[in-house]
């Protein structure tokens, strides 16, 4: 299941503070006031939830693939979802190199990147590139 990069950003920003159950309850009641302090427009997630609750649940709890992933999008997802900051790897025009990642993290990243991206293991790190 693929979602937009903006939907991924919104999910990752909520995951840091709220369980799926808390978020789903708010979306079910169409009450986004709990997230008002975050100063983001969560109407896109409301739309995703209203369109396909199971897709939303899977994206929030299990994972997702980003439909179109940019290099900046990759950089942000690495930080938001995996806690891997830009100073921990080499950022180049067409990819990230020497990203610290164990096998579990590598599999999770492989699941979420668009099909035009590739991953190569390089010892204790991975390279993610187009």
mmCIF file of C-alpha atoms in Angstrom, residues 10 12-18 34-42:
data_model
loop_
_atom_site.group_PDB
_atom_site.id
_atom_site.type_symbol
_atom_site.label_atom_id
_atom_site.label_comp_id
_atom_site.label_asym_id
_atom_site.label_seq_id
_atom_site.Cartn_x
_atom_site.Cartn_y
_atom_site.Cartn_z
ATOM 1 C CA UNK A 10 1.895 13.394 9.170
ATOM 2 C CA UNK A 12 5.429 9.976 11.588
ATOM 3 C CA UNK A 13 4.779 13.228 13.442
ATOM 4 C CA UNK A 14 1.774 11.674 15.215
ATOM 5 C CA UNK A 15 3.486 8.346 15.959
ATOM 6 C CA UNK A 16 5.945 10.121 18.227
ATOM 7 C CA UNK A 17 3.204 11.034 20.710
ATOM 8 C CA UNK A 18 0.018 9.098 19.956
ATOM 9 C CA UNK A 34 -6.024 16.928 19.927
ATOM 10 C CA UNK A 35 -3.390 17.634 17.281
ATOM 11 C CA UNK A 36 -3.915 21.428 17.116
ATOM 12 C CA UNK A 37 -0.696 22.151 19.000
ATOM 13 C CA UNK A 38 1.263 20.485 16.187
ATOM 14 C CA UNK A 39 0.270 23.259 13.787
ATOM 15 C CA UNK A 40 -0.083 20.938 10.781
ATOM 16 C CA UNK A 41 -3.052 20.359 8.537
ATOM 17 C CA UNK A 42 -4.204 16.831 9.351
#
